[in-house]
Short mmCIF file of C-alpha atoms in Angstrom, two decimals:
data_model
loop_
_atom_site.label_atom_id
_atom_site.label_comp_id
_atom_site.label_asym_id
_atom_site.label_seq_id
_atom_site.Cartn_x
_atom_site.Cartn_y
_atom_site.Cartn_z
CA GLN N 1 67.49 41.53 -7.76
CA VAL N 2 70.27 39.03 -7.11
CA HIS N 3 69.36 36.25 -4.72
CA LEU N 4 71.83 33.69 -3.37
CA VAL N 5 70.66 30.79 -1.21
CA GLU N 6 73.12 28.47 0.51
CA SER N 7 72.34 24.96 1.68
CA GLY N 8 74.11 21.82 2.82
CA GLY N 9 75.57 22.92 6.11
CA GLY N 10 75.33 20.85 9.26
CA LEU N 11 77.16 19.03 12.00
CA MET N 12 79.98 16.69 11.03
CA GLN N 13 82.76 14.89 12.85
CA ALA N 14 86.35 15.75 12.10
CA GLY N 15 87.57 13.90 9.03
CA GLY N 16 84.13 13.86 7.44
CA SER N 17 82.79 15.56 4.33
CA LEU N 18 80.06 18.02 3.45
CA ARG N 19 78.97 19.61 0.21
CA LEU N 20 77.60 23.12 0.26
CA SER N 21 75.42 24.45 -2.53
CA CYS N 22 74.52 27.99 -3.49
CA ALA N 23 71.61 28.57 -5.84
CA ALA N 24 71.66 31.91 -7.63
CA SER N 25 68.91 33.90 -9.32
CA GLY N 26 68.50 37.39 -10.68
CA LEU N 27 71.83 37.45 -12.51
CA THR N 28 73.44 36.03 -15.63
CA PHE N 29 75.15 33.37 -13.59
CA SER N 30 77.59 32.17 -16.25
CA THR N 31 79.23 35.61 -16.44
CA TYR N 32 79.92 35.99 -12.73
CA ALA N 33 82.72 34.81 -10.51
CA MET N 34 81.40 33.00 -7.45
CA ALA N 35 83.05 32.60 -4.10
CA TRP N 36 82.71 31.12 -0.66
CA PHE N 37 83.67 32.99 2.48
CA ARG N 38 83.33 31.91 6.09
CA GLN N 39 83.05 33.60 9.45
CA ALA N 40 83.77 31.92 12.75
CA PRO N 41 82.49 33.34 16.06
CA GLY N 42 84.54 36.35 17.09
CA LYS N 43 86.55 36.37 13.87
CA GLU N 44 86.47 38.38 10.67
CA ARG N 45 84.97 37.00 7.50
CA GLU N 46 87.57 34.92 5.67
CA PHE N 47 87.95 34.03 2.00
CA VAL N 48 87.72 30.30 1.32
CA ALA N 49 87.51 29.73 -2.44
CA ALA N 50 86.44 31.34 -5.71
CA ILE N 51 85.69 30.19 -9.22
CA GLY N 52 85.70 32.38 -12.29
CA TRP N 53 83.26 32.39 -15.15
CA LYS N 54 85.77 30.30 -17.11
CA SER N 55 86.17 28.01 -14.05
CA SER N 56 89.57 29.23 -12.94
CA THR N 57 89.86 28.69 -9.19
CA ASN N 58 91.46 30.32 -6.18
CA TYR N 59 91.73 28.89 -2.65
CA VAL N 60 92.96 30.03 0.71
CA ASP N 61 96.01 27.98 1.70
CA SER N 62 94.30 26.36 4.69
CA VAL N 63 91.78 24.50 2.51
CA LYS N 64 93.94 23.59 -0.49
CA GLY N 65 93.80 19.86 -1.12
CA ARG N 66 90.71 19.46 1.07
CA PHE N 67 88.05 21.72 -0.47
CA THR N 68 86.93 21.91 -4.10
CA ILE N 69 84.81 24.66 -5.60
CA SER N 70 82.82 23.96 -8.74
CA ARG N 71 79.93 25.41 -10.67
CA ASP N 72 77.05 24.20 -12.82
CA ASN N 73 75.99 27.04 -15.08
CA ALA N 74 72.96 25.10 -16.30
CA LYS N 75 71.65 25.00 -12.73
CA ASN N 76 72.90 28.45 -11.67
CA THR N 77 74.59 26.76 -8.75
CA VAL N 78 78.03 26.83 -7.18
CA TYR N 79 79.27 24.08 -4.88
CA LEU N 80 81.89 23.68 -2.20
CA GLN N 81 82.95 20.10 -1.58
CA MET N 82 84.63 19.96 1.82
CA ASN N 83 86.65 16.85 2.70
CA SER N 84 88.85 16.01 5.67
CA LEU N 85 86.98 18.54 7.76
CA LYS N 86 88.67 19.98 10.84
CA PRO N 87 87.19 21.67 13.92
CA GLU N 88 88.78 24.93 12.74
CA ASP N 89 86.54 24.79 9.65
CA THR N 90 83.58 25.53 11.92
CA ALA N 91 81.95 28.74 10.71
CA VAL N 92 79.02 30.24 8.89
CA TYR N 93 79.73 29.81 5.19
CA TYR N 94 78.59 32.52 2.78
CA CYS N 95 78.21 32.44 -0.98
CA ALA N 96 79.06 35.59 -2.95
CA ALA N 97 78.90 36.79 -6.55
CA GLY N 98 81.35 39.20 -8.14
CA SER N 99 83.50 40.06 -11.13
CA GLY N 100 86.79 38.33 -10.26
CA THR N 101 88.21 35.48 -8.23
CA THR N 102 89.82 37.69 -5.62
CA GLY N 103 89.89 36.95 -1.93
CA VAL N 104 88.72 40.45 -1.07
CA ALA N 105 85.15 40.55 0.25
CA SER N 106 84.50 44.11 -0.95
CA THR N 107 84.87 42.99 -4.58
CA TYR N 108 81.75 40.84 -4.29
CA GLY N 109 78.47 42.68 -4.64
CA ALA N 110 75.94 40.03 -3.71
CA TRP N 111 75.85 37.74 -0.71
CA GLY N 112 73.74 34.91 0.62
CA GLN N 113 72.48 34.57 4.18
CA GLY N 114 74.93 31.83 5.09
CA THR N 115 74.81 28.23 6.22
CA GLN N 116 76.29 26.92 9.46
CA VAL N 117 79.01 24.27 9.35
CA THR N 118 80.05 22.74 12.66
CA VAL N 119 82.87 20.22 12.88
CA SER N 120 83.26 18.32 16.12
CA SER N 121 86.52 16.82 17.29
#
């Protein structure tokens, strides 16, 4: 059974940084694409970033240049480094595992429970 556990969320002022982590188990981590999505109150879940098993990356335009996704296959962990945070980045951030670095949520078969990120102005 695939298990994804996010951590690292919290409250941060605008302009600050946070690093999210997602620890995976129950899968051959190095062969999966991993992604981060987010969902703000009253809004649909939104793609943020993905990283392929060969470390190719894909980002939504609104975070390019500010967020960096990376992975450590030895630790079965994917990270999201978030810099220059903005109030509009406030959301629950979810980790997901799938077969490609698409921005389509339905292509990811396993999801974590999410971690809250709140950015104050």
